[in-house]
Short mmCIF file of C-alpha atoms in Angstrom, two decimals:
data_model
loop_
_atom_site.label_atom_id
_atom_site.label_comp_id
_atom_site.label_asym_id
_atom_site.label_seq_id
_atom_site.Cartn_x
_atom_site.Cartn_y
_atom_site.Cartn_z
CA MET A 1 -52.55 -35.30 2.55
CA ASN A 2 -52.94 -39.01 0.85
CA GLY A 3 -55.08 -40.60 3.12
CA CYS A 4 -53.42 -39.46 6.41
CA LEU A 5 -55.61 -38.73 9.68
CA PRO A 6 -57.14 -35.45 9.62
CA VAL A 7 -55.16 -32.55 11.35
CA HIS A 8 -56.24 -29.83 13.42
CA ALA A 9 -54.74 -26.51 11.74
CA MET A 10 -53.66 -23.96 14.08
CA PRO A 11 -52.09 -20.08 12.95
CA ALA A 12 -49.00 -19.83 11.67
CA ASP A 13 -48.38 -16.88 13.44
CA THR A 14 -46.19 -18.54 16.58
CA ALA A 15 -45.95 -15.10 18.68
CA ALA A 16 -47.50 -15.28 22.25
CA THR A 17 -50.57 -13.40 22.73
CA ASP A 18 -51.83 -12.10 26.14
CA SER A 19 -54.40 -14.89 26.02
CA THR A 20 -51.47 -17.73 26.03
CA PRO A 21 -51.42 -19.84 28.95
CA SER A 22 -48.44 -19.90 30.63
CA PHE A 23 -45.79 -23.03 31.14
CA ALA A 24 -47.07 -23.83 34.71
CA GLU A 25 -50.83 -23.84 33.24
CA LEU A 26 -50.15 -25.94 30.62
CA GLY A 27 -48.74 -29.08 33.05
CA ILE A 28 -45.01 -29.11 32.83
CA SER A 29 -43.00 -30.23 35.71
CA PRO A 30 -42.62 -27.65 38.25
CA ASN A 31 -38.89 -27.24 38.32
CA LEU A 32 -38.94 -26.60 34.67
CA VAL A 33 -40.20 -23.46 34.68
CA PRO A 34 -37.37 -21.30 36.51
CA ALA A 35 -35.30 -23.44 34.14
CA LEU A 36 -36.94 -22.05 31.01
CA LYS A 37 -36.58 -18.53 32.25
CA ARG A 38 -32.92 -19.23 33.40
CA ALA A 39 -32.86 -19.59 29.14
CA GLY A 40 -34.86 -16.98 28.35
CA ILE A 41 -37.73 -18.54 27.92
CA ASP A 42 -41.28 -16.84 29.22
CA ALA A 43 -44.33 -17.80 27.03
CA PRO A 44 -44.77 -21.18 25.30
CA PHE A 45 -45.18 -21.19 21.16
CA PRO A 46 -48.62 -22.39 19.33
CA ILE A 47 -47.58 -25.93 18.94
CA GLN A 48 -46.68 -26.26 22.33
CA VAL A 49 -49.77 -24.87 23.72
CA ALA A 50 -51.67 -27.28 21.43
CA THR A 51 -49.49 -30.60 22.24
CA LEU A 52 -48.29 -30.27 25.83
CA PRO A 53 -51.55 -30.92 27.40
CA ASP A 54 -52.64 -33.69 25.32
CA ALA A 55 -48.63 -35.55 25.42
CA ILE A 56 -48.37 -35.03 29.07
CA ALA A 57 -51.59 -36.63 29.80
CA GLY A 58 -50.26 -39.52 27.77
CA ARG A 59 -51.93 -39.26 24.86
CA ASP A 60 -50.07 -39.88 20.85
CA ILE A 61 -49.10 -37.28 19.16
CA LEU A 62 -49.15 -36.70 15.74
CA GLY A 63 -47.54 -33.04 14.82
CA ARG A 64 -47.10 -31.27 11.92
CA GLY A 65 -44.95 -27.91 11.93
CA GLN A 66 -41.49 -26.72 9.90
CA THR A 67 -38.21 -25.98 11.93
CA GLY A 68 -38.34 -23.26 14.20
CA SER A 69 -42.01 -23.77 15.30
CA GLY A 70 -41.27 -24.53 18.59
CA LYS A 71 -41.49 -28.61 18.17
CA THR A 72 -37.96 -29.71 20.24
CA LEU A 73 -39.68 -28.17 23.54
CA ALA A 74 -43.10 -29.28 22.62
CA PHE A 75 -42.19 -32.71 22.60
CA GLY A 76 -39.17 -32.24 24.98
CA LEU A 77 -41.08 -30.99 28.07
CA ALA A 78 -43.69 -33.15 27.53
CA LEU A 79 -41.33 -36.05 27.69
CA LEU A 80 -39.20 -34.93 30.82
CA THR A 81 -42.52 -34.32 32.57
CA ARG A 82 -43.77 -37.83 32.20
CA LEU A 83 -40.36 -39.47 33.20
CA ASP A 84 -39.79 -36.69 36.32
CA GLY A 85 -38.87 -39.12 39.40
CA ARG A 86 -38.37 -41.97 37.54
CA ARG A 87 -34.70 -43.53 37.51
CA ALA A 88 -33.25 -45.62 34.31
CA MET A 89 -31.46 -48.84 34.83
CA PRO A 90 -28.26 -49.69 33.41
CA LYS A 91 -28.26 -49.82 29.68
CA ARG A 92 -32.10 -49.29 29.72
CA PRO A 93 -33.06 -45.64 29.00
CA LEU A 94 -36.77 -44.93 29.68
CA GLY A 95 -37.31 -42.32 26.82
CA LEU A 96 -35.80 -41.81 23.50
CA VAL A 97 -35.60 -39.18 21.06
CA LEU A 98 -35.32 -40.42 17.12
CA VAL A 99 -33.47 -37.68 14.91
CA PRO A 100 -32.22 -38.15 11.16
CA THR A 101 -28.98 -36.15 11.86
CA ARG A 102 -25.96 -36.06 13.68
CA GLU A 103 -26.39 -32.17 13.90
CA LEU A 104 -30.03 -32.21 15.06
CA ALA A 105 -29.40 -34.98 17.62
CA MET A 106 -26.65 -32.95 19.11
CA GLN A 107 -28.67 -29.94 19.24
CA VAL A 108 -31.75 -31.71 20.54
CA SER A 109 -29.35 -33.08 22.68
CA ASP A 110 -28.35 -29.11 24.15
CA ALA A 111 -31.41 -28.21 24.23
CA LEU A 112 -32.72 -30.90 26.34
CA SER A 113 -29.62 -31.72 28.79
CA PRO A 114 -30.17 -28.36 30.95
CA LEU A 115 -33.83 -29.15 31.39
CA ALA A 116 -33.40 -32.44 32.15
CA HIS A 117 -30.74 -31.75 34.93
CA SER A 118 -33.31 -29.51 36.81
CA LEU A 119 -35.23 -32.31 37.51
CA ASN A 120 -32.51 -34.76 38.24
CA LEU A 121 -32.77 -36.78 34.95
CA ASN A 122 -29.90 -37.00 32.21
CA VAL A 123 -29.82 -36.94 28.49
CA ARG A 124 -27.38 -38.89 26.23
CA LEU A 125 -26.78 -38.35 22.45
CA ILE A 126 -26.16 -41.15 20.83
CA ALA A 127 -24.99 -40.67 17.13
CA GLY A 128 -22.50 -42.08 14.68
CA GLY A 129 -19.28 -40.68 13.78
CA MET A 130 -18.70 -40.10 17.98
CA PRO A 131 -16.31 -42.51 19.99
CA TYR A 132 -18.35 -45.66 21.19
CA ALA A 133 -16.45 -45.76 24.36
CA LYS A 134 -17.96 -42.58 26.05
CA GLN A 135 -21.73 -43.58 24.73
CA ILE A 136 -21.21 -46.90 26.14
CA ARG A 137 -20.15 -45.93 29.53
CA SER A 138 -22.78 -43.30 29.79
CA LEU A 139 -25.17 -46.01 28.84
CA GLU A 140 -23.97 -48.34 31.45
CA ARG A 141 -24.41 -45.84 34.51
CA GLY A 142 -28.18 -45.39 33.62
CA VAL A 143 -29.69 -42.71 31.06
CA THR A 144 -33.24 -41.23 31.28
CA VAL A 145 -33.55 -40.20 27.88
CA VAL A 146 -31.22 -40.90 24.56
CA VAL A 147 -31.42 -38.87 21.46
CA ALA A 148 -30.09 -40.56 18.65
CA THR A 149 -29.72 -41.17 15.14
CA PRO A 150 -31.02 -44.43 13.94
CA GLY A 151 -27.95 -46.33 12.56
CA ARG A 152 -25.70 -45.97 15.75
CA LEU A 153 -28.83 -46.50 18.02
CA VAL A 154 -29.40 -50.13 16.25
CA ASP A 155 -26.03 -50.90 16.21
CA LEU A 156 -25.14 -50.44 19.78
CA VAL A 157 -28.59 -52.88 20.57
CA ASN A 158 -27.06 -55.42 18.43
CA ARG A 159 -23.80 -54.77 20.63
CA GLY A 160 -25.14 -55.98 23.88
CA ASP A 161 -24.94 -52.47 25.26
CA LEU A 162 -28.33 -50.93 24.87
CA ASP A 163 -31.69 -52.43 25.47
CA LEU A 164 -34.76 -50.44 24.47
CA SER A 165 -37.42 -52.55 26.41
CA ASP A 166 -38.09 -49.72 28.85
CA VAL A 167 -38.32 -47.02 26.74
CA SER A 168 -41.97 -45.89 27.33
CA ILE A 169 -42.16 -42.62 25.30
CA THR A 170 -40.77 -42.35 21.85
CA VAL A 171 -40.56 -39.34 19.90
CA LEU A 172 -39.94 -39.33 16.22
CA ASP A 173 -38.42 -35.89 15.06
CA GLU A 174 -38.53 -34.96 11.53
CA ALA A 175 -40.40 -38.22 10.33
CA ASP A 176 -40.58 -36.78 6.52
CA GLN A 177 -36.40 -36.39 6.63
CA MET A 178 -35.77 -39.70 8.04
CA ALA A 179 -38.20 -41.47 5.41
CA ASP A 180 -36.42 -39.03 2.61
CA MET A 181 -32.98 -40.60 3.92
CA GLY A 182 -34.17 -44.30 3.70
CA PHE A 183 -34.60 -44.73 7.60
CA VAL A 184 -38.17 -46.49 7.70
CA PRO A 185 -37.32 -50.13 8.07
CA ILE A 186 -34.97 -49.41 10.65
CA VAL A 187 -37.00 -46.53 12.70
CA ARG A 188 -40.10 -49.62 12.14
CA GLU A 189 -37.37 -52.37 13.84
CA ILE A 190 -36.66 -49.64 16.54
CA LEU A 191 -40.49 -48.90 17.38
CA ASP A 192 -40.77 -52.41 17.64
CA MET A 193 -38.06 -52.58 20.50
CA THR A 194 -39.90 -50.38 22.65
CA LYS A 195 -42.66 -50.80 25.03
CA PRO A 196 -46.18 -52.32 22.90
CA LYS A 197 -48.34 -50.00 24.76
CA GLY A 198 -45.79 -46.93 25.12
CA GLN A 199 -46.46 -43.29 24.16
CA ARG A 200 -45.17 -42.51 20.86
CA LEU A 201 -44.73 -38.49 19.92
CA LEU A 202 -44.71 -38.12 15.88
CA PHE A 203 -43.50 -35.02 14.34
CA SER A 204 -42.75 -33.87 10.52
CA ALA A 205 -43.34 -31.08 8.21
CA THR A 206 -45.69 -33.85 5.68
CA LEU A 207 -47.81 -36.95 6.63
CA ASP A 208 -47.88 -38.65 3.65
CA GLY A 209 -46.19 -41.98 2.31
CA ASP A 210 -43.95 -43.73 4.64
CA VAL A 211 -44.65 -41.32 7.47
CA ASP A 212 -48.58 -41.68 6.87
CA SER A 213 -47.90 -45.73 7.34
CA LEU A 214 -45.82 -45.11 10.09
CA VAL A 215 -48.55 -43.20 11.76
CA ARG A 216 -50.98 -45.84 10.85
CA THR A 217 -48.82 -48.62 12.44
CA TYR A 218 -47.50 -47.35 15.51
CA LEU A 219 -49.77 -44.28 16.77
CA ARG A 220 -52.95 -45.09 18.60
CA ASN A 221 -56.03 -42.50 18.51
CA PRO A 222 -53.42 -39.80 18.43
CA ALA A 223 -54.31 -35.86 19.10
CA THR A 224 -53.55 -34.35 15.99
CA HIS A 225 -52.18 -30.78 15.23
CA SER A 226 -50.63 -28.42 12.44
CA LEU A 227 -49.08 -25.26 12.56
CA ASP A 228 -48.20 -24.97 8.86
CA PRO A 229 -50.18 -26.02 5.81
CA VAL A 230 -48.51 -28.89 3.48
CA HIS A 231 -47.10 -26.05 1.35
CA SER A 232 -45.03 -23.79 3.73
CA GLN A 233 -45.81 -20.25 2.32
CA VAL A 234 -44.38 -18.59 5.84
CA ALA A 235 -46.07 -15.16 5.94
CA THR A 236 -42.50 -13.72 7.41
CA MET A 237 -40.64 -15.68 4.68
CA ASP A 238 -39.64 -13.62 1.34
CA HIS A 239 -39.62 -15.92 -2.01
CA HIS A 240 -37.24 -14.20 -5.29
CA VAL A 241 -36.16 -15.54 -7.97
CA LEU A 242 -32.99 -13.59 -9.27
CA LEU A 243 -32.29 -14.73 -12.94
CA VAL A 244 -28.24 -13.99 -13.59
CA HIS A 245 -26.33 -14.41 -16.96
CA PRO A 246 -23.80 -17.65 -16.03
CA ALA A 247 -21.09 -15.41 -16.35
CA ASP A 248 -22.04 -13.12 -13.41
CA LYS A 249 -22.95 -15.70 -11.41
CA ASP A 250 -19.55 -16.08 -9.17
CA VAL A 251 -19.66 -12.37 -9.04
CA VAL A 252 -23.11 -11.91 -7.86
CA THR A 253 -22.66 -14.99 -5.35
CA ALA A 254 -19.76 -13.24 -3.78
CA GLN A 255 -21.62 -9.93 -3.16
CA ILE A 256 -24.70 -11.57 -1.66
CA ALA A 257 -22.01 -13.37 0.52
CA ALA A 258 -20.59 -10.01 1.79
CA ARG A 259 -23.80 -9.07 3.39
CA ASP A 260 -24.62 -8.36 6.57
CA GLY A 261 -26.18 -11.02 8.23
CA ARG A 262 -26.16 -14.84 8.83
CA THR A 263 -26.68 -16.34 5.25
CA ILE A 264 -26.28 -20.00 3.68
CA PHE A 265 -25.36 -20.88 0.08
CA PHE A 266 -26.53 -24.41 -1.24
CA MET A 267 -24.92 -26.49 -3.50
CA ARG A 268 -25.54 -29.67 -5.08
CA THR A 269 -22.24 -31.66 -4.85
CA GLN A 270 -19.52 -31.54 -2.26
CA ALA A 271 -16.86 -30.34 -5.38
CA GLY A 272 -19.34 -27.33 -5.62
CA VAL A 273 -19.50 -26.58 -2.06
CA ASP A 274 -15.72 -26.74 -2.09
CA ARG A 275 -15.07 -24.80 -4.83
CA LEU A 276 -17.61 -22.10 -3.95
CA ALA A 277 -16.36 -21.89 -0.25
CA GLY A 278 -12.60 -21.50 -1.64
CA GLN A 279 -13.60 -18.60 -4.23
CA LEU A 280 -15.35 -16.41 -1.23
CA ALA A 281 -12.65 -16.79 1.21
CA ALA A 282 -10.31 -15.38 -1.83
CA GLN A 283 -12.45 -12.51 -1.78
CA GLY A 284 -12.39 -11.75 1.88
CA VAL A 285 -15.71 -13.24 2.90
CA ALA A 286 -15.53 -15.18 6.18
CA VAL A 287 -16.94 -18.76 5.38
CA GLY A 288 -17.41 -22.14 6.42
CA ALA A 289 -17.93 -25.28 4.56
CA LEU A 290 -20.45 -28.20 5.53
CA HIS A 291 -20.90 -31.35 3.61
CA GLY A 292 -21.13 -35.34 3.80
CA GLY A 293 -17.27 -35.39 3.42
CA LYS A 294 -15.77 -33.50 6.35
CA THR A 295 -15.41 -35.28 9.45
CA GLN A 296 -17.66 -34.73 12.18
CA ALA A 297 -15.10 -32.93 14.34
CA VAL A 298 -14.55 -30.60 11.30
CA ARG A 299 -18.79 -30.20 10.94
CA THR A 300 -19.02 -29.60 14.53
CA ARG A 301 -16.53 -26.72 14.34
CA THR A 302 -17.97 -25.25 11.62
CA LEU A 303 -21.54 -24.97 12.70
CA ASP A 304 -20.17 -23.50 15.77
CA ALA A 305 -18.48 -20.86 14.32
CA PHE A 306 -21.60 -20.41 11.81
CA ARG A 307 -23.87 -19.98 15.04
CA LYS A 308 -21.49 -18.09 16.90
CA GLY A 309 -20.90 -15.24 14.14
CA GLU A 310 -17.55 -15.91 13.32
CA THR A 311 -18.14 -16.86 9.67
CA PRO A 312 -21.75 -15.33 8.98
CA ALA A 313 -21.51 -17.03 5.30
CA LEU A 314 -21.94 -20.61 5.35
CA VAL A 315 -21.93 -23.15 2.11
CA ALA A 316 -23.59 -26.30 2.01
CA THR A 317 -25.21 -29.61 0.40
CA ASP A 318 -28.26 -30.25 1.57
CA VAL A 319 -27.41 -32.16 4.65
CA ALA A 320 -27.34 -28.88 6.23
CA ALA A 321 -30.98 -28.26 5.17
CA ARG A 322 -31.33 -31.93 6.95
CA GLY A 323 -29.56 -30.88 10.18
CA ILE A 324 -28.84 -27.52 10.62
CA HIS A 325 -31.10 -25.45 12.92
CA VAL A 326 -29.60 -22.10 13.80
CA ASP A 327 -31.94 -19.29 14.83
CA GLY A 328 -31.10 -16.07 13.06
CA ILE A 329 -30.26 -17.16 9.52
CA SER A 330 -31.98 -13.80 7.20
CA LEU A 331 -31.20 -15.15 4.04
CA VAL A 332 -30.94 -18.41 2.19
CA VAL A 333 -29.42 -18.87 -1.35
CA HIS A 334 -30.02 -21.60 -3.94
CA VAL A 335 -26.92 -20.94 -5.84
CA ASP A 336 -27.56 -24.62 -7.50
CA SER A 337 -31.67 -24.83 -7.68
CA PRO A 338 -32.93 -28.11 -6.18
CA THR A 339 -34.95 -30.26 -8.37
CA ASP A 340 -37.72 -31.19 -5.63
CA PRO A 341 -40.11 -29.05 -3.79
CA LYS A 342 -39.16 -30.98 -0.76
CA ASP A 343 -35.48 -29.97 -0.96
CA TYR A 344 -36.65 -26.51 -1.92
CA LEU A 345 -39.05 -26.27 1.61
CA HIS A 346 -36.28 -28.04 3.63
CA ARG A 347 -33.36 -25.54 2.40
CA ALA A 348 -35.83 -22.62 2.90
CA GLY A 349 -36.60 -23.53 6.37
CA ARG A 350 -33.71 -22.91 7.81
CA THR A 351 -34.50 -19.10 7.70
CA ALA A 352 -37.85 -17.45 8.74
CA ARG A 353 -37.97 -19.27 11.96
CA ALA A 354 -39.76 -19.11 15.46
CA GLY A 355 -41.52 -15.66 13.87
CA GLU A 356 -38.43 -14.04 12.41
CA SER A 357 -38.61 -12.67 8.92
CA GLY A 358 -36.46 -14.13 6.61
CA THR A 359 -35.41 -14.26 2.75
CA VAL A 360 -34.72 -17.10 0.12
CA VAL A 361 -33.23 -16.46 -3.48
CA THR A 362 -32.64 -18.37 -6.18
CA LEU A 363 -30.10 -17.66 -8.92
CA ALA A 364 -31.29 -19.18 -12.13
CA SER A 365 -30.26 -18.52 -15.43
CA PRO A 366 -32.75 -17.09 -18.10
CA LYS A 367 -32.85 -20.65 -19.57
CA GLN A 368 -33.31 -22.11 -16.23
CA GLN A 369 -36.66 -19.75 -15.36
CA ARG A 370 -38.99 -22.39 -16.56
CA MET A 371 -37.66 -25.19 -14.99
CA VAL A 372 -37.15 -23.00 -11.59
CA SER A 373 -40.87 -21.54 -12.02
CA SER A 374 -42.51 -25.17 -11.87
CA LEU A 375 -40.21 -25.96 -9.20
CA THR A 376 -41.57 -23.05 -6.86
CA LYS A 377 -45.31 -23.63 -7.97
CA ARG A 378 -45.01 -27.16 -6.91
CA ALA A 379 -43.48 -25.97 -3.47
CA GLY A 380 -46.40 -23.40 -2.79
CA VAL A 381 -44.92 -20.32 -2.88
CA ASP A 382 -44.83 -17.39 -5.32
CA PRO A 383 -41.64 -15.71 -5.82
CA SER A 384 -40.84 -12.64 -7.70
CA VAL A 385 -38.80 -12.49 -10.56
CA ALA A 386 -35.87 -10.16 -11.59
CA ARG A 387 -32.99 -9.84 -13.72
CA VAL A 388 -29.71 -8.55 -12.12
CA ARG A 389 -26.20 -7.77 -12.64
CA PRO A 390 -23.41 -7.29 -10.30
CA GLY A 391 -23.96 -4.16 -8.35
CA ASP A 392 -27.80 -4.14 -9.28
CA GLN A 393 -29.66 -1.78 -7.10
CA THR A 394 -32.28 -4.79 -7.35
CA LEU A 395 -29.84 -7.38 -5.80
CA SER A 396 -28.68 -5.07 -3.15
CA ASP A 397 -32.48 -4.19 -1.98
CA VAL A 398 -33.39 -8.02 -2.20
CA THR A 399 -30.13 -9.55 -0.48
CA GLY A 400 -27.94 -6.54 0.85
CA ALA A 401 -25.49 -7.31 -1.25
CA ARG A 402 -22.52 -5.30 -1.37
CA GLU A 403 -18.86 -5.59 -2.78
CA PRO A 404 -16.44 -7.70 -0.67
CA SER A 405 -13.23 -6.50 0.56
CA GLY A 406 -10.75 -8.50 -1.47
CA VAL A 407 -8.34 -9.40 0.75
CA PRO A 408 -8.63 -12.73 1.32
CA TRP A 409 -9.83 -14.41 4.89
CA VAL A 410 -8.01 -17.28 6.51
CA ALA A 411 -9.90 -19.61 9.00
CA PRO A 412 -8.45 -19.04 12.61
CA VAL A 413 -6.20 -21.94 13.63
CA SER A 414 -8.34 -24.02 16.66
CA PRO A 415 -6.13 -25.26 19.14
CA SER A 416 -7.96 -28.57 19.16
CA ARG A 417 -7.78 -29.20 15.20
CA ASP A 418 -6.72 -32.49 14.58
CA ARG A 419 -4.67 -33.68 11.49
CA SER A 420 -7.95 -34.24 9.34
CA ALA A 421 -9.22 -30.86 10.12
CA GLY A 422 -7.25 -28.90 7.16
CA ARG A 423 -10.33 -30.35 4.94
CA GLY A 424 -12.67 -28.01 6.67
CA ASN A 425 -10.67 -25.17 5.94
CA PRO A 426 -13.51 -23.57 3.07
CA SER A 427 -10.22 -22.27 1.06
CA ASN A 428 -7.46 -23.81 -0.13
CA PHE A 429 -5.05 -21.83 1.97
CA ARG A 430 -3.07 -23.14 4.56
CA PRO A 431 -4.19 -22.27 8.19
CA ARG A 432 -2.43 -19.68 9.41
CA ARG A 433 -3.20 -16.39 11.71
CA SER A 434 -6.72 -14.66 10.48
CA SER A 435 -6.01 -11.59 8.54
CA GLY A 436 -8.44 -9.73 10.64
CA PRO A 437 -10.49 -9.79 14.24
CA ARG A 438 -12.97 -12.57 14.92
CA ARG A 439 -16.83 -11.61 14.95
CA HIS A 440 -18.57 -13.00 18.06
CA GLN A 441 -22.40 -13.07 18.10
CA SER A 442 -24.51 -14.77 21.20
CA ARG A 443 -27.01 -17.34 19.89
#
């Protein structure tokens, strides 16, 4: 770990056992237990068992775990328990959860808000791409916990609409991603605004480089825990490299996209995302397109449709790997292979979450085989390799590929769709009545 503090490893198995302590036994506030049951959460995951007692006792926490390990509740339950019974002054929150992207901020806020409500606490989302006015009005009324992205948070501080000096508990979630995105200087600035002896809980998939620097500067004798090895070969995740002739790649991709199940396809560029999504829609695949060029409203609708299963296929740039946390994704496809092992693992981490099984497929030409082999080796995975052509049994066995309907799919019109939403339509078709019934799937 390049000199980082030692980390106590835990089994990668996320399933609860008969000997797993209950949430009540871990020391969370009593009113949180029925709130968790109402959400269908009965037993803690290993990272929650490991970190909650230390965090509730007020210790700093250094946690390493891939997405899907249960770390949102690991830090969220401790945060809410320690703030139970306290009241925030206007513009002066008591707790802060800092995350790298708007999408992740929204999902963390959604997860913590009902739990906070059970304690008569409140949570406010502070992120860019959203109206200032609502955020400012909430802060003026007093907010217990702020879930925020770094840029908008500092912006509100500089405007005089937010004061972090009462923040006694700070969570850094996905710290390695914040480092990769260049946020470390602003994260330092934010931490320096909070209580000097406040509690810090840092969670990250890797703990080297800039993350190690944050740990050594801001965490005091942290309790350290790890759910996964540094290179994540998750037991429930299968890795495959499918060698495809360039002339067959679009057809193979469309057959994979027509499969049953929730699938993410990764491309390097925004133009590539729009092109592929349009091609898939034209062949009858219900598909969404997600990248940084979309408005926040479009990105939110696209993620919502994907989460509900209305569009079981999603084509995205790496912005999705750093922000999407959706359960039930059974297949990740690198249509454009990443060049960095961290990007490979971030993308792959969208599947096999919380003990579920999942498959990761990299499409490569025979000429790219050596490059992809080097990439997967550096990522710590050992994929199977096979040559495939459209309609091959191997392709079907690995991905569930099948022939798309060929009837063009058109995104249904949303009543709240704004003028800019047309850019969110993954096909090049004008939005109109859907050609078929919309699919619904519970979260």
